JSON list of N, CA and C in Angstrom, two decimals:
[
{"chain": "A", "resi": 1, "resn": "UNK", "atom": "N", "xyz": [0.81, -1.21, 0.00]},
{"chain": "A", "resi": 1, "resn": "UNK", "atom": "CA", "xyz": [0.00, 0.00, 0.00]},
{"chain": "A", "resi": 1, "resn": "UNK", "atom": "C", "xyz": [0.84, 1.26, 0.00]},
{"chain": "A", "resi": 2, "resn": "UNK", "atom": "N", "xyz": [0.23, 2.14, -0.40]},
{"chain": "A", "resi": 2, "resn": "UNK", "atom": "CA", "xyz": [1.04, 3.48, -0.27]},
{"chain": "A", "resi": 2, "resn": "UNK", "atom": "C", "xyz": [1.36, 4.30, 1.10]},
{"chain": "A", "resi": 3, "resn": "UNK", "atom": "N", "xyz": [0.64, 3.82, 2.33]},
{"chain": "A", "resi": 3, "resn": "UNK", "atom": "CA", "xyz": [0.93, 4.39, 3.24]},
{"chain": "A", "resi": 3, "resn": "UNK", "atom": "C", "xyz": [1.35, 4.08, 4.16]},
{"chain": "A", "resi": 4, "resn": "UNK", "atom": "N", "xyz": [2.36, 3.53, 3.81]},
{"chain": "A", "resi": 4, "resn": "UNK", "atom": "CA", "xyz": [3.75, 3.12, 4.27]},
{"chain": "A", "resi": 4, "resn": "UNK", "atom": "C", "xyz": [4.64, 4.73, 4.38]},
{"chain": "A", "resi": 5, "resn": "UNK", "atom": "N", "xyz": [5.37, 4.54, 5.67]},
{"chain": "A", "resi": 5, "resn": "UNK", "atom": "CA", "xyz": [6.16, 5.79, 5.99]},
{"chain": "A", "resi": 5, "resn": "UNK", "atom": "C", "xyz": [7.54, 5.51, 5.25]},
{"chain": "A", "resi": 6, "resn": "UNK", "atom": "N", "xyz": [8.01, 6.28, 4.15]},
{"chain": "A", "resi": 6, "resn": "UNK", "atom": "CA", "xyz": [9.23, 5.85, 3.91]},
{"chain": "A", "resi": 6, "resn": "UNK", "atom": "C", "xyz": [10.35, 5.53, 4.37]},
{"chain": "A", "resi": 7, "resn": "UNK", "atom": "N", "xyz": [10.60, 5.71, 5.61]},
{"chain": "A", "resi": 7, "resn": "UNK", "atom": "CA", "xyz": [11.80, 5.41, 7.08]},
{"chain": "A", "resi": 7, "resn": "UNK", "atom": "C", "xyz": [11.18, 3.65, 7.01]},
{"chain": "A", "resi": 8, "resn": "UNK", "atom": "N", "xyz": [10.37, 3.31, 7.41]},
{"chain": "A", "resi": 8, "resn": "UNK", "atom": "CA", "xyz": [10.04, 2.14, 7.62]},
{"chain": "A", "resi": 8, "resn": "UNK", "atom": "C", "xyz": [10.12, 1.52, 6.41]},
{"chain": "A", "resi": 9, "resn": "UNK", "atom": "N", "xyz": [10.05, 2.30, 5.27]},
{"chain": "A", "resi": 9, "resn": "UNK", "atom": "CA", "xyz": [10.15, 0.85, 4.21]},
{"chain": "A", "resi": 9, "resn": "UNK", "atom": "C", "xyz": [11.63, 0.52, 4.15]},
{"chain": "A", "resi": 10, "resn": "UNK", "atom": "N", "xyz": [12.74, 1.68, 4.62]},
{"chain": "A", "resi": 10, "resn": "UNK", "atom": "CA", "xyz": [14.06, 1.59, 4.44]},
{"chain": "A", "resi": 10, "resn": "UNK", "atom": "C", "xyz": [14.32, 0.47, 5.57]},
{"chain": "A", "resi": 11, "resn": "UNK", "atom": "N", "xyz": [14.29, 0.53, 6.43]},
{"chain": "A", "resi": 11, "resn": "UNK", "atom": "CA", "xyz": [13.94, -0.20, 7.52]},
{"chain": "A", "resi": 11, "resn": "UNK", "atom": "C", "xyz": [14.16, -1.63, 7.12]},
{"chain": "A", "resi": 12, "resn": "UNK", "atom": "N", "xyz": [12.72, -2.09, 6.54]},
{"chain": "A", "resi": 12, "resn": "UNK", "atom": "CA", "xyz": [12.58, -3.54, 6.12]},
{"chain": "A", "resi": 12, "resn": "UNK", "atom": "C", "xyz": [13.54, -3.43, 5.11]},
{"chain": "A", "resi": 13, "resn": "UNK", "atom": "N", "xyz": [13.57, -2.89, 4.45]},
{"chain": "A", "resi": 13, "resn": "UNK", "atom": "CA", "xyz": [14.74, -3.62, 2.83]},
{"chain": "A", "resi": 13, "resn": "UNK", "atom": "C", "xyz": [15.74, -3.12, 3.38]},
{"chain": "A", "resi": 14, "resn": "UNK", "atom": "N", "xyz": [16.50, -2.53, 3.94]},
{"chain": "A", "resi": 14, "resn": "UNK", "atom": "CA", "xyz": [18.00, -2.53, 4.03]},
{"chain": "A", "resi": 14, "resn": "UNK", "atom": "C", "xyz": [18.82, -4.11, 4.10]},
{"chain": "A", "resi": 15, "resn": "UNK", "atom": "N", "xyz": [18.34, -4.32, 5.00]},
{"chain": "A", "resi": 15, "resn": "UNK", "atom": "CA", "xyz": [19.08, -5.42, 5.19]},
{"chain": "A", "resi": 15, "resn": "UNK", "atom": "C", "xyz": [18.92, -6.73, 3.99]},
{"chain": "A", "resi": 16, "resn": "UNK", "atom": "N", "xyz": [17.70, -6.34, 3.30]},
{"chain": "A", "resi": 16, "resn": "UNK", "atom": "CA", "xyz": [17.45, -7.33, 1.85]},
{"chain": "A", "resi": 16, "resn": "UNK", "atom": "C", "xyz": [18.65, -6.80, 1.15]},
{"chain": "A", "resi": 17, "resn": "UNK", "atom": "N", "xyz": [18.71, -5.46, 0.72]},
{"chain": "A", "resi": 17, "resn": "UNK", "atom": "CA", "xyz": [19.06, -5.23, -0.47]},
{"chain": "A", "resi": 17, "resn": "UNK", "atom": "C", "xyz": [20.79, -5.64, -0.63]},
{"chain": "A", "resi": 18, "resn": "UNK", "atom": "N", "xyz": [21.60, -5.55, 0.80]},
{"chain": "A", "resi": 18, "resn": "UNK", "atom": "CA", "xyz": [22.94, -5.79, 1.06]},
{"chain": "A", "resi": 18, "resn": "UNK", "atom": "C", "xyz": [23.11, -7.10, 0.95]},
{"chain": "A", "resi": 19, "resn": "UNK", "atom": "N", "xyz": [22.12, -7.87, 1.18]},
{"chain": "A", "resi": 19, "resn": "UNK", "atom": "CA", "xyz": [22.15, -9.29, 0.91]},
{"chain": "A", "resi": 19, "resn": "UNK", "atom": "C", "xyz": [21.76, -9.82, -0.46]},
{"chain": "A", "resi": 20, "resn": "UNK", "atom": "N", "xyz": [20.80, -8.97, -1.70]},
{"chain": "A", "resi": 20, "resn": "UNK", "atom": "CA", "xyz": [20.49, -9.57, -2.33]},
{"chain": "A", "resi": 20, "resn": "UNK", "atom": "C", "xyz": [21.97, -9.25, -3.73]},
{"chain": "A", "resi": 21, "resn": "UNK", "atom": "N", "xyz": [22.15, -10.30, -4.07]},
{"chain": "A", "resi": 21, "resn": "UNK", "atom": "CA", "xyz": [22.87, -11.00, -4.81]},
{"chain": "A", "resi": 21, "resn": "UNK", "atom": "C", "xyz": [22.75, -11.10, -6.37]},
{"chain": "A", "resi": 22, "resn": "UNK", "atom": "N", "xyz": [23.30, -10.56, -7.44]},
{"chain": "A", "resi": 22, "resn": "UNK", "atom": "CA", "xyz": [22.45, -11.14, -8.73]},
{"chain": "A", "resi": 22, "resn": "UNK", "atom": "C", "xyz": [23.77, -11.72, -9.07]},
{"chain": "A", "resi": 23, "resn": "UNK", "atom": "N", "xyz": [22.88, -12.99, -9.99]},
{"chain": "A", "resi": 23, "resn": "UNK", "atom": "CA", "xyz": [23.63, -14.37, -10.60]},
{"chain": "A", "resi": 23, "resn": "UNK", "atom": "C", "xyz": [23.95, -13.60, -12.31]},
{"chain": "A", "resi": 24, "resn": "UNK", "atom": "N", "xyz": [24.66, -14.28, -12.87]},
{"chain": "A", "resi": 24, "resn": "UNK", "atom": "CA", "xyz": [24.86, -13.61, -14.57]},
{"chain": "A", "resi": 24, "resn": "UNK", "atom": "C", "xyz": [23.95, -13.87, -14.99]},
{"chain": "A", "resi": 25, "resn": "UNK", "atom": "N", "xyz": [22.86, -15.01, -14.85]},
{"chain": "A", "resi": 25, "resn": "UNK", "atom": "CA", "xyz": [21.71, -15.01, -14.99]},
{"chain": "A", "resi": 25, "resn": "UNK", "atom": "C", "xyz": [21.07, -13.84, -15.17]},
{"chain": "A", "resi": 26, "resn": "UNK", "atom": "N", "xyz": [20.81, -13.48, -14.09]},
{"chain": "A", "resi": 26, "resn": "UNK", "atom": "CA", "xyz": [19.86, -12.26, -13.57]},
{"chain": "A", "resi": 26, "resn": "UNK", "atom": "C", "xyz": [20.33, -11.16, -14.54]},
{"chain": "A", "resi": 27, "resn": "UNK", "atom": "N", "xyz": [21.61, -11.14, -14.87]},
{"chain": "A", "resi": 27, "resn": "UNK", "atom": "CA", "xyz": [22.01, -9.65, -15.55]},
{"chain": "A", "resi": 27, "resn": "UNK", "atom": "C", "xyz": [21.77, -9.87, -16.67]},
{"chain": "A", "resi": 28, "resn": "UNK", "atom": "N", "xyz": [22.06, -11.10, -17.29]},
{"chain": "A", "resi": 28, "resn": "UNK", "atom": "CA", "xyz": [21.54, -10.93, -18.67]},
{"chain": "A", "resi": 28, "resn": "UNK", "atom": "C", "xyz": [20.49, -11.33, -18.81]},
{"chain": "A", "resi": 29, "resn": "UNK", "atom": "N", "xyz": [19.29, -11.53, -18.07]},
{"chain": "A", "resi": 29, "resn": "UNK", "atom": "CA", "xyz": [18.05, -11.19, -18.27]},
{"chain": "A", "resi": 29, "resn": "UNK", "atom": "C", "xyz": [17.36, -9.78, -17.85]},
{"chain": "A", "resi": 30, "resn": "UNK", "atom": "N", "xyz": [18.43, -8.93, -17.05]},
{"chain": "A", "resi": 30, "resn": "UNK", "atom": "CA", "xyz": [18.16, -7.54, -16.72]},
{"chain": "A", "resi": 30, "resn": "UNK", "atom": "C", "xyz": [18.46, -6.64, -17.98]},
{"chain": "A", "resi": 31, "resn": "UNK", "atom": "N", "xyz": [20.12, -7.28, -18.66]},
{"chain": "A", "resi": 31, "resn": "UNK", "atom": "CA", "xyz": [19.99, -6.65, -19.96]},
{"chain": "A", "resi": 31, "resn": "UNK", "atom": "C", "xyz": [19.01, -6.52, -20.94]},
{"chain": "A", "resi": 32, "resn": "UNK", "atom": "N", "xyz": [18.07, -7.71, -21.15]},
{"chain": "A", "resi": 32, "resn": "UNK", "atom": "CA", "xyz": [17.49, -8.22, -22.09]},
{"chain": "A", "resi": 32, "resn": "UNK", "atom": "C", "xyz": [16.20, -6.68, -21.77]},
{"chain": "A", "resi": 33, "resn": "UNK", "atom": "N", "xyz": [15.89, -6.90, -20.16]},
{"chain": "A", "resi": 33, "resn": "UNK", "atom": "CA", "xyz": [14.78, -5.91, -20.09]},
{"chain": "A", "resi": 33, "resn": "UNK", "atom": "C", "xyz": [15.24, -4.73, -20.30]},
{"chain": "A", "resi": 34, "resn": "UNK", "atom": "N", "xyz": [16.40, -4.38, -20.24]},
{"chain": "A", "resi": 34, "resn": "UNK", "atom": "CA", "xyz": [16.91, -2.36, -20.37]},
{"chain": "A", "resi": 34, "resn": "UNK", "atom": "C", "xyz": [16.54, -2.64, -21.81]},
{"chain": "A", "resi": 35, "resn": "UNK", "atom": "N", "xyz": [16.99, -3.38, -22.73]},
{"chain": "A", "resi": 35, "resn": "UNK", "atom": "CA", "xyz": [16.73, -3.58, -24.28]},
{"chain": "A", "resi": 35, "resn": "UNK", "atom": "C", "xyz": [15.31, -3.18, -24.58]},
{"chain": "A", "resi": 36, "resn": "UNK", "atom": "N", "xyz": [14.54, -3.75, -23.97]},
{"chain": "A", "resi": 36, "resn": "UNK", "atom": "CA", "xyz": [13.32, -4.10, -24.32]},
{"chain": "A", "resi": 36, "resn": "UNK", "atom": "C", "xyz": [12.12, -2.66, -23.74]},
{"chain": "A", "resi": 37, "resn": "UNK", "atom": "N", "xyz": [13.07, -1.77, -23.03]},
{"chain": "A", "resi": 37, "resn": "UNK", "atom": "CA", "xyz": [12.22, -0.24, -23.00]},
{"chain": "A", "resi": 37, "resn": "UNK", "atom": "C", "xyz": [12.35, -0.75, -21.52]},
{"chain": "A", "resi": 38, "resn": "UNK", "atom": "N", "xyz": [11.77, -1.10, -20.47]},
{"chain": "A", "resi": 38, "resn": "UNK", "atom": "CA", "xyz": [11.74, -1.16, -19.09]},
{"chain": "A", "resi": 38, "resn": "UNK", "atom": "C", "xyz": [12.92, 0.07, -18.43]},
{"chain": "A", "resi": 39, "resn": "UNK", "atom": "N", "xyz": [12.23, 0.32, -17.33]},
{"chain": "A", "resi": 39, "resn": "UNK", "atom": "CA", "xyz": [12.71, 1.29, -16.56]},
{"chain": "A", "resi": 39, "resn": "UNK", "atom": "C", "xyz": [13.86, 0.71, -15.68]},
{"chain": "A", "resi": 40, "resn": "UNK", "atom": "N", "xyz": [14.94, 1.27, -15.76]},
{"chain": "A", "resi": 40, "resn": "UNK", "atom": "CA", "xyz": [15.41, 0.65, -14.42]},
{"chain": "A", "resi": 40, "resn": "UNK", "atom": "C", "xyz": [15.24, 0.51, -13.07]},
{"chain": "A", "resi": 41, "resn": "UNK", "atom": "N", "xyz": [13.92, 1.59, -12.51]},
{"chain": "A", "resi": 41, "resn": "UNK", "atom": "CA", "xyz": [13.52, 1.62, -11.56]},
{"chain": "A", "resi": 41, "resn": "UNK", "atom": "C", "xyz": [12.76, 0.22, -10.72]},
{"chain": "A", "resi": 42, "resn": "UNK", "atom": "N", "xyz": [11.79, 0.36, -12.52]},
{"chain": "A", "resi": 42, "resn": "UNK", "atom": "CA", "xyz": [10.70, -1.58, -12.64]},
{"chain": "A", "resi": 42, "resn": "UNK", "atom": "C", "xyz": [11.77, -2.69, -12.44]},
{"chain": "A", "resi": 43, "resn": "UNK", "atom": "N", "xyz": [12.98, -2.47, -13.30]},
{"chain": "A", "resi": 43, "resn": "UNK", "atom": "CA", "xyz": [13.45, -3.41, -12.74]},
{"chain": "A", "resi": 43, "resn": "UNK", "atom": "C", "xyz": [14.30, -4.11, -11.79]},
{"chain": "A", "resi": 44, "resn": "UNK", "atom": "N", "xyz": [14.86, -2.86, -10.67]},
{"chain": "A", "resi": 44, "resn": "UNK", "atom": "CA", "xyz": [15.41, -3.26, -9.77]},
{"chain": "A", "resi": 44, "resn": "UNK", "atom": "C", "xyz": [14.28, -3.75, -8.70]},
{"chain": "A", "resi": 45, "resn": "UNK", "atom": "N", "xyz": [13.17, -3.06, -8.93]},
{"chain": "A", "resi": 45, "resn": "UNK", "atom": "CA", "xyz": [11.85, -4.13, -7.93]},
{"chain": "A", "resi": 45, "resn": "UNK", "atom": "C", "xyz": [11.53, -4.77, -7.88]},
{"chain": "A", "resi": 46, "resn": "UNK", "atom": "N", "xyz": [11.80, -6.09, -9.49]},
{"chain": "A", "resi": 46, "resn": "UNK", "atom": "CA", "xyz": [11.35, -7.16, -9.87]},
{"chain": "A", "resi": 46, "resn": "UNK", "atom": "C", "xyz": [12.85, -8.11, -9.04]},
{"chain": "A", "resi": 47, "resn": "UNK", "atom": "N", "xyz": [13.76, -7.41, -9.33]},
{"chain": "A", "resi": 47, "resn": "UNK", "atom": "CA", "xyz": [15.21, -7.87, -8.94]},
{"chain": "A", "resi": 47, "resn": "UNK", "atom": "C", "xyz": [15.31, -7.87, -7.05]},
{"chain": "A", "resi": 48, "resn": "UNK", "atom": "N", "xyz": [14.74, -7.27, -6.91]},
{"chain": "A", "resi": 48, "resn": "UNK", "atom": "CA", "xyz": [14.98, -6.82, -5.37]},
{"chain": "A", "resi": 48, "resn": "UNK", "atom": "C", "xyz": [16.33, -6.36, -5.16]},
{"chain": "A", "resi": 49, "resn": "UNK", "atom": "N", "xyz": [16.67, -5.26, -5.98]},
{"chain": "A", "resi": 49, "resn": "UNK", "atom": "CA", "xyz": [18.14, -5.06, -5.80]},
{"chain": "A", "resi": 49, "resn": "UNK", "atom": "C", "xyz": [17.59, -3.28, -5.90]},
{"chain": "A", "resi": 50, "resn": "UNK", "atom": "N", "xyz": [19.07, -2.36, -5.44]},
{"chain": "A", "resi": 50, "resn": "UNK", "atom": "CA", "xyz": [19.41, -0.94, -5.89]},
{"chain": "A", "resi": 50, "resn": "UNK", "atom": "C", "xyz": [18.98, -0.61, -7.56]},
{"chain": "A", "resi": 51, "resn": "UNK", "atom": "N", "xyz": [18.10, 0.43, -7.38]},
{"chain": "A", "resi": 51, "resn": "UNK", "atom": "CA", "xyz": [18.39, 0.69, -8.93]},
{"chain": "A", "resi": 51, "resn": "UNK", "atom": "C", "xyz": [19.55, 1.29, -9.43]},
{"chain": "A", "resi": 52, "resn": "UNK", "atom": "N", "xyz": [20.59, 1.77, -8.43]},
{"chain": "A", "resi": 52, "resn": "UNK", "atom": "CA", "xyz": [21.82, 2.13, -8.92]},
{"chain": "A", "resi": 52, "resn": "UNK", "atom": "C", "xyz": [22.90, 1.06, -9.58]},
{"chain": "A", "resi": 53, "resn": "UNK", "atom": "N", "xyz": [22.19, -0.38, -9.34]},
{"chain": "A", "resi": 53, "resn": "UNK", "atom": "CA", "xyz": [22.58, -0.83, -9.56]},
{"chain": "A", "resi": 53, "resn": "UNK", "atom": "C", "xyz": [22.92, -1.36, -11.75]},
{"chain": "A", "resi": 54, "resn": "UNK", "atom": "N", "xyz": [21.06, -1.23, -11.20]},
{"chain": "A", "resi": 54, "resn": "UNK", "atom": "CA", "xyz": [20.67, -1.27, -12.69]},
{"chain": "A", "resi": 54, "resn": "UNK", "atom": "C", "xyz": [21.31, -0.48, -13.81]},
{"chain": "A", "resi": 55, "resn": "UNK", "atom": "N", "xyz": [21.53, 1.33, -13.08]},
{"chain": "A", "resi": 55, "resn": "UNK", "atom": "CA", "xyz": [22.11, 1.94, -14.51]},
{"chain": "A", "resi": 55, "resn": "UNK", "atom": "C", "xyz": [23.62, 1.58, -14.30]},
{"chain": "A", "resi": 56, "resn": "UNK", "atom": "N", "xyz": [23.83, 0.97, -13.42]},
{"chain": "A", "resi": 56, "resn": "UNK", "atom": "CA", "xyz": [25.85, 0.80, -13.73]},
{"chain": "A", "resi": 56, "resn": "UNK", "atom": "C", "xyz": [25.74, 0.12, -14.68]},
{"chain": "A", "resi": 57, "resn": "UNK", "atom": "N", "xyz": [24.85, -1.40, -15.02]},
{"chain": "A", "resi": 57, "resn": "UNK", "atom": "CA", "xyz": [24.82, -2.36, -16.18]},
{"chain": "A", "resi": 57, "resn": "UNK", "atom": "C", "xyz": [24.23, -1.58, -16.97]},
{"chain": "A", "resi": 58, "resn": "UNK", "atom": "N", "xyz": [23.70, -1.04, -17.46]},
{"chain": "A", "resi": 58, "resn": "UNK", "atom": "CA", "xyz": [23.00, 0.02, -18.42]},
{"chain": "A", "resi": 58, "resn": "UNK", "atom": "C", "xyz": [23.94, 0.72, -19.06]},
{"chain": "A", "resi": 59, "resn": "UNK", "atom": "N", "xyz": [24.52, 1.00, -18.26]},
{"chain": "A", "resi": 59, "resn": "UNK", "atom": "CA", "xyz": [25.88, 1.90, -18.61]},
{"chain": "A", "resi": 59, "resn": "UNK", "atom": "C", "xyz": [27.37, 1.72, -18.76]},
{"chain": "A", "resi": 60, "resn": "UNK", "atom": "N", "xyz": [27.29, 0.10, -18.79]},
{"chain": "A", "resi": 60, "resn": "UNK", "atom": "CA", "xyz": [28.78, -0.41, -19.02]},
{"chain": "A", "resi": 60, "resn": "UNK", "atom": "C", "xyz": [28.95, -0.36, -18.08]},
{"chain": "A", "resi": 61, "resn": "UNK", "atom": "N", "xyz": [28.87, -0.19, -16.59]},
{"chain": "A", "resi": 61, "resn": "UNK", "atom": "CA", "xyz": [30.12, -0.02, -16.03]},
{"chain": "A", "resi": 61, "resn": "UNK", "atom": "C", "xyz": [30.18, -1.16, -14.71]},
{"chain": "A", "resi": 62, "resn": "UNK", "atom": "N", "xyz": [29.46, -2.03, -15.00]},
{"chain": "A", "resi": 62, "resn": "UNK", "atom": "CA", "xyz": [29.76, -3.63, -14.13]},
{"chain": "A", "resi": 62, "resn": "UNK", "atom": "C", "xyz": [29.35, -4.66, -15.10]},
{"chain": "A", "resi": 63, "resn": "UNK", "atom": "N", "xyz": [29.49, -6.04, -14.82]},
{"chain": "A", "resi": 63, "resn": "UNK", "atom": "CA", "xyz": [28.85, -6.94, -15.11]},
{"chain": "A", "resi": 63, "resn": "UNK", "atom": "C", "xyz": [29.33, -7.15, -16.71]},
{"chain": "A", "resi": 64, "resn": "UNK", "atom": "N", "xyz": [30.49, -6.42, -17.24]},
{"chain": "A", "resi": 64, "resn": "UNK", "atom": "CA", "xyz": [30.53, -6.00, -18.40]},
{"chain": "A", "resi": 64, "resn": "UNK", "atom": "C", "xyz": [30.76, -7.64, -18.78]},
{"chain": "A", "resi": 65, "resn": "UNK", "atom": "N", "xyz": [31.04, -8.61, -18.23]},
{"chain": "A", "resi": 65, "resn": "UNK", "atom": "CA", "xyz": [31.82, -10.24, -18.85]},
{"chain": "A", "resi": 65, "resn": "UNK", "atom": "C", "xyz": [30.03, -10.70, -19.42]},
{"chain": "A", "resi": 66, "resn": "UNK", "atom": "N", "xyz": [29.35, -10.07, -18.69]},
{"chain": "A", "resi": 66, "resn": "UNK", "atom": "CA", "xyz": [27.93, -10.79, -18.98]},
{"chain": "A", "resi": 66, "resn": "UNK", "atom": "C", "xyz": [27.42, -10.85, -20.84]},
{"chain": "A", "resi": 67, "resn": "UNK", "atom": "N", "xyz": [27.15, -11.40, -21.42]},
{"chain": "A", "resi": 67, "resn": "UNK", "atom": "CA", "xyz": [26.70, -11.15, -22.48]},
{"chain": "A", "resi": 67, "resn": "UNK", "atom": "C", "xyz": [25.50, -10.18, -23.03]},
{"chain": "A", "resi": 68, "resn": "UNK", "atom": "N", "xyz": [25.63, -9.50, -24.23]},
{"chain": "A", "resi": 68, "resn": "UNK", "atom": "CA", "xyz": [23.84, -8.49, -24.30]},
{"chain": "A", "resi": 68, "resn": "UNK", "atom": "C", "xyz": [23.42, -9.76, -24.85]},
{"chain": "A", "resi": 69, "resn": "UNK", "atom": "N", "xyz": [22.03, -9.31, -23.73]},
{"chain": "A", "resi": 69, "resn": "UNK", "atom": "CA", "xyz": [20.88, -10.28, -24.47]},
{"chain": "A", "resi": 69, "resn": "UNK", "atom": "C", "xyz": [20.94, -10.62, -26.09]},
{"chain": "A", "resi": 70, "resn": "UNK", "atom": "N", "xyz": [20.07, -12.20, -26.07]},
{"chain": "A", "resi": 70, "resn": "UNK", "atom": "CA", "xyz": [20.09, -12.40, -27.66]},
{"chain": "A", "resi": 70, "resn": "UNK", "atom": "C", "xyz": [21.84, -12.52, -28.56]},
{"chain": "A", "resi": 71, "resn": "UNK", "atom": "N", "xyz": [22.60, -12.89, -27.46]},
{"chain": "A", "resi": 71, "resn": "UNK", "atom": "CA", "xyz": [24.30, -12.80, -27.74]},
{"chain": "A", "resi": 71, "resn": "UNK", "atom": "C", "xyz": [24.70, -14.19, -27.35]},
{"chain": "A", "resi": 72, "resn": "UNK", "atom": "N", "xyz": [23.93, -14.56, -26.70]},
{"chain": "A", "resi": 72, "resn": "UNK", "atom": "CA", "xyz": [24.61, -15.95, -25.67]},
{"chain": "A", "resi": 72, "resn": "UNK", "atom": "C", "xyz": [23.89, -17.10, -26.66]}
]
């Protein structure tokens, strides 16, 4: 729901997000979605991860060994 206090949602996910993990899997199916128009916002929520995470792969600048989608 939306009325959730934002302190408390940080709260519960902190400790997810330091723990959550993506497999090369995950990235090159994250690539596939930056390809495909998706937000990186949508998809760090589907990911349960940082969306900062999302534009570093967006933007070259991690994960670079991973293949672009439709490559592998």
């Amino acid at each position: 729901g939306g009325n959730m206090k934002p302190q408390h949602f940080w709260e519960g996910k902190r400790a997810k997000h330091r723990a959550a993990q993506l497999t090369e899997h995950d990235v090159y199916l994250i690539k596939g979605l930056l390809k495909e128009g998706l937000r990186p916002v949508e998809i760090a929520k589907k990911f349960d991860v940082s969306k900062h995470i999302i534009y570093r792969i967006r933007n070259g600048q991690t994960w670079l060994h991973v293949p672009e989608y439709g490559e592998a």
